Structure formats: structure tokens, C-alpha cells
Amino acid sequence: MKARTRFRAPADLTLRDEDAGATPLRDEDAGATPLRENGGKHPTSKDQIKAHERKLTGALTAKIALHQQMLFSQRKQKVLLVLQGMDTSGKDGTVRALFSSINPMGLNATQFKAPSLDEAAHDFLWRIHPHVPGAGEIAIFNRSHYEDVLVTRVQKLIDEKECKRRYAHIADFERMLAETGTVIVKVFLHISKDEQRERLQARLDDPEKQWKFDENDIVQRKRWDDYRDAYERAIGATDADHAPWYIIPANSKTHRNLLIANLLLEVMEDLNLAFPKPDPRLSKLKIE
């Protein structure tokens, strides 16, 4: 089964904690390609499995890098990858794992945090549009325009009427992007509440990672159910064939990266990319 079919958000989406720990590519019974080493040997220990998933992800990102070069050389199509998820779900880690070895030419990653005063003085999409991909580019949104129907709704900065209005604005915005050549891939990184607790505690316990900890994470964690409900509603309201949502189980960091790499490569391959055909005139040109 293709990744876009397997992980497409269902119409009746319910974000259950037990689903966040799924590792479908480790489960041969699920119809997935088994994680086998050459020769048919299957890694068994947790460390072996993680190492093997990193290896497989590396092989996929190399293919993604080649497709990105072709995308950039053609300068016709565009790709937008949107990453959303609860705090500590792995948005930064996903960007590092999938794009750190890719040529930064034609790659544009943007992290959207709380809007500045200037940004807040405009409509909520005003700060988003300058960062959408141009021809030949892959743009990555680490958080995105969806923050304005998630945080704002949970914190009651907007009411129900305004929230629905923003869903409509997002739908119009994404349809416009799609109609002008942008392939949109929206990914929700699904972790459980227990996994978030462990990751937050790990940040506190590691002196080299304490800088990542924000006390506001604890405040927001108390609204876990509210954020889960806000995500379910936002995804349900804005999922479309031209701007699909995918739900990626993310309790396992290495498996999460492998799943997203599979998904993104599948999207890139379906663009039927190729390097521009050589100019026959140039084959006769000699540099003196």
C-alpha cells in the first residue's frame, strides 16, 4: 500500500494515544515492506532496529536529494511540506533527518512562532505567503498557518465563528497554491501524552538540552485534550485531495523519519521529474 493511502487522514479522524506508537514498516503482517538487512536477516534488538531505520532513511533521503536537484533544474513545479504536531513531536528532528544532506539551493525552511506586532496587525496569512515555494523549490513549514486555528482557538483568542472563517481562508489559500503549481503535503506528527512527558523530562535531565525546555510547555500540556480536539477539527475541515493531511505515528523518532521519507519520496517520484534535455548545440562547443 502506498504511503499516501496508508497515512491519509480519515474523514472521521480520532487522534488516539495508542496509535502514536504504531510502527507499520516493522510489521510484516501489515503488508509493509519488512525492515530486512541484505540476505534476509531481520534486526532484532531495539538499537539494531533504530540503526537500520536510520540507514534506510538515509538511502531514501539520497533519492529525495536527486529529485530535488531535478526539481530545481526544471524550475517549474513546487513542493510545500507542512509539519504540525504537539510540542516535542519532532518537527525539528524531522527537518534535520530528511534535509540536512540536501543541497540548500532550492530548499527553504521556515519556522513560524508567535506573530510579531507587525504580523499581528495584518491578516493571519500575511506572514505566510512570502515563504511559500517558488518554482523549483521545496519549502518546509515548521509549524504554519495552522497555528492560527490551533493556539488561538485553545487559548480562546478567537471564537467559533472566526475559527470557521479561518478554516475557509486556509482552504482558499491552499487551493490557490495548488492551482498555481504547488504540491502540498501536510503532516501531523502524532505522539502520545506519555511520550511527550518523557521527552520533556529528558530535556530537563540533560544539561545540554535544557535550553530546549520552555516552562510554557508545561502550561500547554495541561490543555492536551483541547489541542487534540483542535487538531482533529482543523484537519477534518482542511483536508482535501489537492492539500491532503497525513497522520504519521511519531513516538519512534527513527520510524517517524522513515515514514515521512517514504511519503515525500513517493510525492517527488510522482512529479515525473527529469533533468532538462541537453542542448545539442552545446555538445559541439569547445572551451579554449
PDB file of C-alpha atoms in Angstrom:
ATOM      1  CA  MET A   1       0.000   0.000   0.000  1.00  0.00           C
ATOM      2  CA  LYS A   2       1.302   3.428  -0.925  1.00  0.00           C
ATOM      3  CA  ALA A   3       2.283   5.785   1.879  1.00  0.00           C
ATOM      4  CA  ARG A   4      -0.196   8.429   0.738  1.00  0.00           C
ATOM      5  CA  THR A   5      -3.005   5.923   1.016  1.00  0.00           C
ATOM      6  CA  ARG A   6      -1.862   4.328   4.262  1.00  0.00           C
ATOM      7  CA  PHE A   7      -1.349   7.595   6.162  1.00  0.00           C
ATOM      8  CA  ARG A   8      -4.022   9.865   4.650  1.00  0.00           C
ATOM      9  CA  ALA A   9      -6.153  11.355   7.409  1.00  0.00           C
ATOM     10  CA  PRO A  10      -9.544   9.609   7.577  1.00  0.00           C
ATOM     11  CA  ALA A  11     -12.744  11.615   7.377  1.00  0.00           C
ATOM     12  CA  ASP A  12     -13.652  10.559  10.927  1.00  0.00           C
ATOM     13  CA  LEU A  13     -10.220  11.236  12.428  1.00  0.00           C
ATOM     14  CA  THR A  14      -9.747  10.427  16.109  1.00  0.00           C
ATOM     15  CA  LEU A  15      -6.251  11.022  17.495  1.00  0.00           C
ATOM     16  CA  ARG A  16      -5.781   8.134  19.907  1.00  0.00           C
ATOM     17  CA  ASP A  17      -2.650   7.822  22.037  1.00  0.00           C
ATOM     18  CA  GLU A  18      -2.303   4.129  21.254  1.00  0.00           C
ATOM     19  CA  ASP A  19      -1.946   4.882  17.530  1.00  0.00           C
ATOM     20  CA  ALA A  20       1.035   7.168  18.127  1.00  0.00           C
ATOM     21  CA  GLY A  21       3.239   4.176  18.904  1.00  0.00           C
ATOM     22  CA  ALA A  22       2.489   2.295  15.682  1.00  0.00           C
ATOM     23  CA  THR A  23       5.480   1.131  13.615  1.00  0.00           C
ATOM     24  CA  PRO A  24       3.871  -0.174  10.422  1.00  0.00           C
ATOM     25  CA  LEU A  25       7.081  -0.765   8.484  1.00  0.00           C
ATOM     26  CA  ARG A  26       8.272  -3.123  11.224  1.00  0.00           C
ATOM     27  CA  ASP A  27       5.096  -5.182  10.931  1.00  0.00           C
ATOM     28  CA  GLU A  28       5.304  -7.652   8.076  1.00  0.00           C
ATOM     29  CA  ASP A  29       1.693  -8.660   8.671  1.00  0.00           C
ATOM     30  CA  ALA A  30       0.565  -5.125   7.832  1.00  0.00           C
ATOM     31  CA  GLY A  31       1.551  -5.599   4.212  1.00  0.00           C
ATOM     32  CA  ALA A  32       4.524  -3.287   4.505  1.00  0.00           C
ATOM     33  CA  THR A  33       7.974  -3.887   3.099  1.00  0.00           C
ATOM     34  CA  PRO A  34       9.776  -5.599   6.000  1.00  0.00           C
ATOM     35  CA  LEU A  35      12.831  -3.970   7.501  1.00  0.00           C
ATOM     36  CA  ARG A  36      15.284  -6.638   6.425  1.00  0.00           C
ATOM     37  CA  GLU A  37      19.018  -6.403   6.015  1.00  0.00           C
ATOM     38  CA  ASN A  38      20.616  -7.770   2.852  1.00  0.00           C
ATOM     39  CA  GLY A  39      20.394 -11.528   2.908  1.00  0.00           C
ATOM     40  CA  GLY A  40      17.062 -11.581   4.700  1.00  0.00           C
ATOM     41  CA  LYS A  41      18.328 -11.049   8.228  1.00  0.00           C
ATOM     42  CA  HIS A  42      15.885  -9.067  10.329  1.00  0.00           C
ATOM     43  CA  PRO A  43      17.302  -6.725  13.006  1.00  0.00           C
ATOM     44  CA  THR A  44      16.046  -7.755  16.422  1.00  0.00           C
ATOM     45  CA  SER A  45      17.304  -5.511  19.211  1.00  0.00           C
ATOM     46  CA  LYS A  46      15.947  -2.010  19.696  1.00  0.00           C
ATOM     47  CA  ASP A  47      19.312  -0.455  18.872  1.00  0.00           C
ATOM     48  CA  GLN A  48      19.674  -2.582  15.741  1.00  0.00           C
ATOM     49  CA  ILE A  49      16.208  -1.617  14.547  1.00  0.00           C
ATOM     50  CA  LYS A  50      16.892   2.083  15.081  1.00  0.00           C
ATOM     51  CA  ALA A  51      20.245   1.871  13.314  1.00  0.00           C
ATOM     52  CA  HIS A  52      18.664   0.049  10.398  1.00  0.00           C
ATOM     53  CA  GLU A  53      15.838   2.587  10.143  1.00  0.00           C
ATOM     54  CA  ARG A  54      18.406   5.387  10.057  1.00  0.00           C
ATOM     55  CA  LYS A  55      20.217   3.558   7.262  1.00  0.00           C
ATOM     56  CA  LEU A  56      17.017   3.102   5.265  1.00  0.00           C
ATOM     57  CA  THR A  57      16.050   6.739   5.819  1.00  0.00           C
ATOM     58  CA  GLY A  58      19.487   7.820   4.602  1.00  0.00           C
ATOM     59  CA  ALA A  59      19.016   5.837   1.398  1.00  0.00           C
ATOM     60  CA  LEU A  60      15.620   7.441   0.826  1.00  0.00           C
ATOM     61  CA  THR A  61      16.878  10.967   1.512  1.00  0.00           C
ATOM     62  CA  ALA A  62      19.610  10.411  -1.071  1.00  0.00           C
ATOM     63  CA  LYS A  63      16.884   9.695  -3.620  1.00  0.00           C
ATOM     64  CA  ILE A  64      14.920  12.725  -2.423  1.00  0.00           C
ATOM     65  CA  ALA A  65      18.075  14.823  -2.889  1.00  0.00           C
ATOM     66  CA  LEU A  66      18.366  13.674  -6.501  1.00  0.00           C
ATOM     67  CA  HIS A  67      14.728  14.529  -7.164  1.00  0.00           C
ATOM     68  CA  GLN A  68      15.236  17.891  -5.522  1.00  0.00           C
ATOM     69  CA  GLN A  69      18.079  18.610  -7.944  1.00  0.00           C
ATOM     70  CA  MET A  70      15.819  17.765 -10.877  1.00  0.00           C
ATOM     71  CA  LEU A  71      13.024  19.885  -9.402  1.00  0.00           C
ATOM     72  CA  PHE A  72      15.422  22.816  -9.070  1.00  0.00           C
ATOM     73  CA  SER A  73      16.869  22.349 -12.550  1.00  0.00           C
ATOM     74  CA  GLN A  74      13.432  22.379 -14.191  1.00  0.00           C
ATOM     75  CA  ARG A  75      12.165  25.423 -12.257  1.00  0.00           C
ATOM     76  CA  LYS A  76       8.533  24.521 -12.974  1.00  0.00           C
ATOM     77  CA  GLN A  77       6.933  22.657 -10.089  1.00  0.00           C
ATOM     78  CA  LYS A  78       6.923  23.437  -6.354  1.00  0.00           C
ATOM     79  CA  VAL A  79       6.560  21.388  -3.169  1.00  0.00           C
ATOM     80  CA  LEU A  80       5.316  22.557   0.233  1.00  0.00           C
ATOM     81  CA  LEU A  81       5.806  20.301   3.270  1.00  0.00           C
ATOM     82  CA  VAL A  82       3.832  21.389   6.337  1.00  0.00           C
ATOM     83  CA  LEU A  83       4.866  19.883   9.690  1.00  0.00           C
ATOM     84  CA  GLN A  84       2.489  20.187  12.637  1.00  0.00           C
ATOM     85  CA  GLY A  85       2.252  18.378  15.949  1.00  0.00           C
ATOM     86  CA  MET A  86       2.155  18.733  19.701  1.00  0.00           C
ATOM     87  CA  ASP A  87       5.214  20.160  21.462  1.00  0.00           C
ATOM     88  CA  THR A  88       8.176  17.706  21.264  1.00  0.00           C
ATOM     89  CA  SER A  89       6.521  15.735  18.429  1.00  0.00           C
ATOM     90  CA  GLY A  90       9.702  16.000  16.365  1.00  0.00           C
ATOM     91  CA  LYS A  91       9.277  18.761  13.825  1.00  0.00           C
ATOM     92  CA  ASP A  92      12.888  19.944  14.191  1.00  0.00           C
ATOM     93  CA  GLY A  93      14.190  16.371  14.204  1.00  0.00           C
ATOM     94  CA  THR A  94      12.292  15.567  11.029  1.00  0.00           C
ATOM     95  CA  VAL A  95      13.815  18.545   9.224  1.00  0.00           C
ATOM     96  CA  ARG A  96      17.328  17.562  10.336  1.00  0.00           C
ATOM     97  CA  ALA A  97      16.900  13.900   9.403  1.00  0.00           C
ATOM     98  CA  LEU A  98      15.373  14.452   5.968  1.00  0.00           C
ATOM     99  CA  PHE A  99      17.043  17.614   4.710  1.00  0.00           C
ATOM    100  CA  SER A 100      20.443  18.074   6.367  1.00  0.00           C
ATOM    101  CA  SER A 101      22.214  16.351   3.443  1.00  0.00           C
ATOM    102  CA  ILE A 102      20.194  18.054   0.707  1.00  0.00           C
ATOM    103  CA  ASN A 103      21.608  20.971  -1.265  1.00  0.00           C
ATOM    104  CA  PRO A 104      20.204  24.131   0.352  1.00  0.00           C
ATOM    105  CA  MET A 105      19.774  25.659  -3.092  1.00  0.00           C
ATOM    106  CA  GLY A 106      16.092  25.290  -3.829  1.00  0.00           C
ATOM    107  CA  LEU A 107      15.279  24.464  -0.202  1.00  0.00           C
ATOM    108  CA  ASN A 108      13.532  26.947   2.083  1.00  0.00           C
ATOM    109  CA  ALA A 109      12.693  26.066   5.711  1.00  0.00           C
ATOM    110  CA  THR A 110      10.663  28.456   7.856  1.00  0.00           C
ATOM    111  CA  GLN A 111       9.654  28.173  11.495  1.00  0.00           C
ATOM    112  CA  PHE A 112       6.510  30.035  12.495  1.00  0.00           C
ATOM    113  CA  LYS A 113       6.276  31.051  16.124  1.00  0.00           C
ATOM    114  CA  ALA A 114       4.045  33.624  17.841  1.00  0.00           C
ATOM    115  CA  PRO A 115       3.405  36.515  15.429  1.00  0.00           C
ATOM    116  CA  SER A 116       5.277  39.787  15.909  1.00  0.00           C
ATOM    117  CA  LEU A 117       3.370  43.011  16.473  1.00  0.00           C
ATOM    118  CA  ASP A 118       3.693  43.836  12.791  1.00  0.00           C
ATOM    119  CA  GLU A 119       2.473  40.404  11.745  1.00  0.00           C
ATOM    120  CA  ALA A 120      -0.431  40.507  14.178  1.00  0.00           C
ATOM    121  CA  ALA A 121      -1.509  43.836  12.695  1.00  0.00           C
ATOM    122  CA  HIS A 122      -2.281  42.072   9.384  1.00  0.00           C
ATOM    123  CA  ASP A 123      -4.497  39.147   8.433  1.00  0.00           C
ATOM    124  CA  PHE A 124      -3.139  35.841   9.737  1.00  0.00           C
ATOM    125  CA  LEU A 125      -1.991  34.630   6.304  1.00  0.00           C
ATOM    126  CA  TRP A 126       0.006  37.802   5.583  1.00  0.00           C
ATOM    127  CA  ARG A 127       3.187  36.425   7.155  1.00  0.00           C
ATOM    128  CA  ILE A 128       2.822  33.027   5.468  1.00  0.00           C
ATOM    129  CA  HIS A 129       2.642  33.909   1.783  1.00  0.00           C
ATOM    130  CA  PRO A 130       6.219  35.234   1.382  1.00  0.00           C
ATOM    131  CA  HIS A 131       7.560  31.821   2.396  1.00  0.00           C
ATOM    132  CA  VAL A 132       5.623  29.548   0.035  1.00  0.00           C
ATOM    133  CA  PRO A 133       7.857  27.790  -2.513  1.00  0.00           C
ATOM    134  CA  GLY A 134       8.827  29.389  -5.776  1.00  0.00           C
ATOM    135  CA  ALA A 135       9.293  27.414  -8.974  1.00  0.00           C
ATOM    136  CA  GLY A 136      11.822  24.642  -8.411  1.00  0.00           C
ATOM    137  CA  GLU A 137      11.757  24.910  -4.625  1.00  0.00           C
ATOM    138  CA  ILE A 138      10.836  22.721  -1.680  1.00  0.00           C
ATOM    139  CA  ALA A 139       9.501  24.806   1.195  1.00  0.00           C
ATOM    140  CA  ILE A 140       9.218  23.370   4.706  1.00  0.00           C
ATOM    141  CA  PHE A 141       6.913  24.912   7.278  1.00  0.00           C
ATOM    142  CA  ASN A 142       7.907  24.012  10.841  1.00  0.00           C
ATOM    143  CA  ARG A 143       4.548  24.978  12.318  1.00  0.00           C
ATOM    144  CA  SER A 144       2.490  27.018   9.913  1.00  0.00           C
ATOM    145  CA  HIS A 145      -0.699  28.962   9.235  1.00  0.00           C
ATOM    146  CA  TYR A 146      -2.483  26.242  11.225  1.00  0.00           C
ATOM    147  CA  GLU A 147      -1.201  27.750  14.471  1.00  0.00           C
ATOM    148  CA  ASP A 148      -3.844  30.420  13.931  1.00  0.00           C
ATOM    149  CA  VAL A 149      -6.668  27.893  14.248  1.00  0.00           C
ATOM    150  CA  LEU A 150      -4.974  25.861  16.997  1.00  0.00           C
ATOM    151  CA  VAL A 151      -3.289  28.046  19.620  1.00  0.00           C
ATOM    152  CA  THR A 152      -5.705  30.902  19.052  1.00  0.00           C
ATOM    153  CA  ARG A 153      -8.711  28.589  19.408  1.00  0.00           C
ATOM    154  CA  VAL A 154      -7.474  26.740  22.503  1.00  0.00           C
ATOM    155  CA  GLN A 155      -6.497  29.983  24.214  1.00  0.00           C
ATOM    156  CA  LYS A 156      -9.842  31.499  23.198  1.00  0.00           C
ATOM    157  CA  LEU A 157      -8.255  34.345  21.265  1.00  0.00           C
ATOM    158  CA  ILE A 158     -10.818  33.710  18.530  1.00  0.00           C
ATOM    159  CA  ASP A 159     -14.390  32.456  18.792  1.00  0.00           C
ATOM    160  CA  GLU A 160     -16.078  29.621  16.920  1.00  0.00           C
ATOM    161  CA  LYS A 161     -17.322  31.890  14.134  1.00  0.00           C
ATOM    162  CA  GLU A 162     -13.862  33.315  13.483  1.00  0.00           C
ATOM    163  CA  CYS A 163     -12.311  29.840  13.612  1.00  0.00           C
ATOM    164  CA  LYS A 164     -14.639  28.574  10.880  1.00  0.00           C
ATOM    165  CA  ARG A 165     -13.924  31.696   8.842  1.00  0.00           C
ATOM    166  CA  ARG A 166     -10.204  30.944   9.099  1.00  0.00           C
ATOM    167  CA  TYR A 167     -10.731  27.342   8.010  1.00  0.00           C
ATOM    168  CA  ALA A 168     -12.344  28.755   4.873  1.00  0.00           C
ATOM    169  CA  HIS A 169      -9.470  31.208   4.348  1.00  0.00           C
ATOM    170  CA  ILE A 170      -6.953  28.364   4.678  1.00  0.00           C
ATOM    171  CA  ALA A 171      -8.889  26.228   2.208  1.00  0.00           C
ATOM    172  CA  ASP A 172      -8.960  29.099  -0.307  1.00  0.00           C
ATOM    173  CA  PHE A 173      -5.264  29.838   0.243  1.00  0.00           C
ATOM    174  CA  GLU A 174      -4.197  26.233  -0.271  1.00  0.00           C
ATOM    175  CA  ARG A 175      -6.418  25.830  -3.313  1.00  0.00           C
ATOM    176  CA  MET A 176      -4.785  28.897  -4.836  1.00  0.00           C
ATOM    177  CA  LEU A 177      -1.316  27.424  -4.167  1.00  0.00           C
ATOM    178  CA  ALA A 178      -2.309  24.088  -5.701  1.00  0.00           C
ATOM    179  CA  GLU A 179      -3.846  25.707  -8.762  1.00  0.00           C
ATOM    180  CA  THR A 180      -0.631  27.644  -9.375  1.00  0.00           C
ATOM    181  CA  GLY A 181       1.590  24.560  -9.313  1.00  0.00           C
ATOM    182  CA  THR A 182       2.366  23.807  -5.673  1.00  0.00           C
ATOM    183  CA  VAL A 183       2.173  20.214  -4.451  1.00  0.00           C
ATOM    184  CA  ILE A 184       1.082  20.401  -0.809  1.00  0.00           C
ATOM    185  CA  VAL A 185       1.954  17.722   1.761  1.00  0.00           C
ATOM    186  CA  LYS A 186       0.610  18.328   5.287  1.00  0.00           C
ATOM    187  CA  VAL A 187       1.920  16.051   8.032  1.00  0.00           C
ATOM    188  CA  PHE A 188       0.671  15.714  11.588  1.00  0.00           C
ATOM    189  CA  LEU A 189       3.322  14.145  13.825  1.00  0.00           C
ATOM    190  CA  HIS A 190       1.263  12.067  16.238  1.00  0.00           C
ATOM    191  CA  ILE A 191       2.794  11.425  19.665  1.00  0.00           C
ATOM    192  CA  SER A 192       1.127  10.232  22.856  1.00  0.00           C
ATOM    193  CA  LYS A 193       0.829  12.244  26.039  1.00  0.00           C
ATOM    194  CA  ASP A 194       3.132   9.811  27.860  1.00  0.00           C
ATOM    195  CA  GLU A 195       5.758  10.154  25.140  1.00  0.00           C
ATOM    196  CA  GLN A 196       5.616  13.937  25.432  1.00  0.00           C
ATOM    197  CA  ARG A 197       6.142  13.671  29.188  1.00  0.00           C
ATOM    198  CA  GLU A 198       9.237  11.525  28.652  1.00  0.00           C
ATOM    199  CA  ARG A 199      10.674  13.912  26.084  1.00  0.00           C
ATOM    200  CA  LEU A 200      10.088  16.972  28.239  1.00  0.00           C
ATOM    201  CA  GLN A 201      11.674  15.235  31.228  1.00  0.00           C
ATOM    202  CA  ALA A 202      14.642  14.192  29.087  1.00  0.00           C
ATOM    203  CA  ARG A 203      15.230  17.836  28.201  1.00  0.00           C
ATOM    204  CA  LEU A 204      15.229  18.777  31.858  1.00  0.00           C
ATOM    205  CA  ASP A 205      17.570  15.955  32.818  1.00  0.00           C
ATOM    206  CA  ASP A 206      20.166  16.665  30.126  1.00  0.00           C
ATOM    207  CA  PRO A 207      22.212  19.841  30.790  1.00  0.00           C
ATOM    208  CA  GLU A 208      22.983  20.122  27.075  1.00  0.00           C
ATOM    209  CA  LYS A 209      19.300  20.046  26.163  1.00  0.00           C
ATOM    210  CA  GLN A 210      17.821  22.214  28.888  1.00  0.00           C
ATOM    211  CA  TRP A 211      17.979  25.169  26.522  1.00  0.00           C
ATOM    212  CA  LYS A 212      15.186  23.499  24.557  1.00  0.00           C
ATOM    213  CA  PHE A 213      12.875  23.468  27.565  1.00  0.00           C
ATOM    214  CA  ASP A 214      10.228  26.156  27.839  1.00  0.00           C
ATOM    215  CA  GLU A 215       8.154  26.363  31.009  1.00  0.00           C
ATOM    216  CA  ASN A 216       5.200  27.265  28.814  1.00  0.00           C
ATOM    217  CA  ASP A 217       5.329  23.690  27.508  1.00  0.00           C
ATOM    218  CA  ILE A 218       4.039  22.546  30.896  1.00  0.00           C
ATOM    219  CA  VAL A 219       1.223  25.097  30.758  1.00  0.00           C
ATOM    220  CA  GLN A 220       0.210  23.982  27.279  1.00  0.00           C
ATOM    221  CA  ARG A 221       0.490  20.312  28.248  1.00  0.00           C
ATOM    222  CA  LYS A 222      -2.392  20.833  30.675  1.00  0.00           C
ATOM    223  CA  ARG A 223      -4.524  21.635  27.624  1.00  0.00           C
ATOM    224  CA  TRP A 224      -3.608  18.392  25.868  1.00  0.00           C
ATOM    225  CA  ASP A 225      -7.205  17.323  25.239  1.00  0.00           C
ATOM    226  CA  ASP A 226      -8.121  20.776  23.959  1.00  0.00           C
ATOM    227  CA  TYR A 227      -5.228  20.776  21.487  1.00  0.00           C
ATOM    228  CA  ARG A 228      -6.059  17.244  20.353  1.00  0.00           C
ATOM    229  CA  ASP A 229      -9.643  18.294  19.683  1.00  0.00           C
ATOM    230  CA  ALA A 230      -8.461  21.439  17.874  1.00  0.00           C
ATOM    231  CA  TYR A 231      -6.199  19.354  15.648  1.00  0.00           C
ATOM    232  CA  GLU A 232      -8.965  16.882  14.837  1.00  0.00           C
ATOM    233  CA  ARG A 233     -11.277  19.709  13.831  1.00  0.00           C
ATOM    234  CA  ALA A 234      -8.677  21.641  11.830  1.00  0.00           C
ATOM    235  CA  ILE A 235      -7.519  18.562   9.941  1.00  0.00           C
ATOM    236  CA  GLY A 236     -11.079  17.498   9.210  1.00  0.00           C
ATOM    237  CA  ALA A 237     -12.004  20.970   7.969  1.00  0.00           C
ATOM    238  CA  THR A 238      -8.993  21.459   5.696  1.00  0.00           C
ATOM    239  CA  ASP A 239      -8.130  18.021   4.316  1.00  0.00           C
ATOM    240  CA  ALA A 240      -8.550  17.985   0.533  1.00  0.00           C
ATOM    241  CA  ASP A 241      -7.201  15.975  -2.379  1.00  0.00           C
ATOM    242  CA  HIS A 242      -5.135  18.969  -3.507  1.00  0.00           C
ATOM    243  CA  ALA A 243      -3.945  19.645   0.066  1.00  0.00           C
ATOM    244  CA  PRO A 244      -4.056  16.324   1.934  1.00  0.00           C
ATOM    245  CA  TRP A 245      -3.278  15.679   5.575  1.00  0.00           C
ATOM    246  CA  TYR A 246      -1.230  12.661   6.615  1.00  0.00           C
ATOM    247  CA  ILE A 247      -1.116  11.253  10.149  1.00  0.00           C
ATOM    248  CA  ILE A 248       2.349   9.911  10.990  1.00  0.00           C
ATOM    249  CA  PRO A 249       2.834   7.925  14.224  1.00  0.00           C
ATOM    250  CA  ALA A 250       5.797   9.638  15.860  1.00  0.00           C
ATOM    251  CA  ASN A 251       6.549   8.007  19.210  1.00  0.00           C
ATOM    252  CA  SER A 252       9.527   6.334  17.498  1.00  0.00           C
ATOM    253  CA  LYS A 253      11.787   9.025  16.096  1.00  0.00           C
ATOM    254  CA  THR A 254      13.627   6.764  13.647  1.00  0.00           C
ATOM    255  CA  HIS A 255      10.422   5.162  12.384  1.00  0.00           C
ATOM    256  CA  ARG A 256       8.782   8.587  12.061  1.00  0.00           C
ATOM    257  CA  ASN A 257      11.631   9.773   9.856  1.00  0.00           C
ATOM    258  CA  LEU A 258      11.466   6.637   7.742  1.00  0.00           C
ATOM    259  CA  LEU A 259       7.717   7.019   7.203  1.00  0.00           C
ATOM    260  CA  ILE A 260       7.967  10.665   6.181  1.00  0.00           C
ATOM    261  CA  ALA A 261      10.899   9.918   3.878  1.00  0.00           C
ATOM    262  CA  ASN A 262       8.797   7.234   2.182  1.00  0.00           C
ATOM    263  CA  LEU A 263       5.894   9.658   1.857  1.00  0.00           C
ATOM    264  CA  LEU A 264       7.956  12.534   0.475  1.00  0.00           C
ATOM    265  CA  LEU A 265       9.862  10.368  -1.988  1.00  0.00           C
ATOM    266  CA  GLU A 266       6.582   8.966  -3.260  1.00  0.00           C
ATOM    267  CA  VAL A 267       5.310  12.507  -3.834  1.00  0.00           C
ATOM    268  CA  MET A 268       8.525  13.534  -5.604  1.00  0.00           C
ATOM    269  CA  GLU A 269       8.551  10.447  -7.840  1.00  0.00           C
ATOM    270  CA  ASP A 270       5.003  11.143  -8.979  1.00  0.00           C
ATOM    271  CA  LEU A 271       6.097  14.554 -10.284  1.00  0.00           C
ATOM    272  CA  ASN A 272       7.880  12.722 -13.134  1.00  0.00           C
ATOM    273  CA  LEU A 273      10.942  14.890 -12.737  1.00  0.00           C
ATOM    274  CA  ALA A 274      13.954  14.809 -15.035  1.00  0.00           C
ATOM    275  CA  PHE A 275      16.944  16.979 -15.766  1.00  0.00           C
ATOM    276  CA  PRO A 276      16.453  19.317 -18.755  1.00  0.00           C
ATOM    277  CA  LYS A 277      17.423  17.761 -22.081  1.00  0.00           C
ATOM    278  CA  PRO A 278      20.923  18.658 -23.264  1.00  0.00           C
ATOM    279  CA  ASP A 279      21.202  21.387 -25.858  1.00  0.00           C
ATOM    280  CA  PRO A 280      22.696  19.738 -28.997  1.00  0.00           C
ATOM    281  CA  ARG A 281      24.473  22.963 -29.863  1.00  0.00           C
ATOM    282  CA  LEU A 282      26.477  22.809 -26.638  1.00  0.00           C
ATOM    283  CA  SER A 283      27.849  19.327 -27.429  1.00  0.00           C
ATOM    284  CA  LYS A 284      29.946  20.888 -30.157  1.00  0.00           C
ATOM    285  CA  LEU A 285      31.203  23.740 -28.021  1.00  0.00           C
ATOM    286  CA  LYS A 286      34.893  23.571 -27.042  1.00  0.00           C
ATOM    287  CA  ILE A 287      36.276  25.652 -24.208  1.00  0.00           C
ATOM    288  CA  GLU A 288      39.668  27.171 -25.036  1.00  0.00           C
TER     289      GLU A 288
END
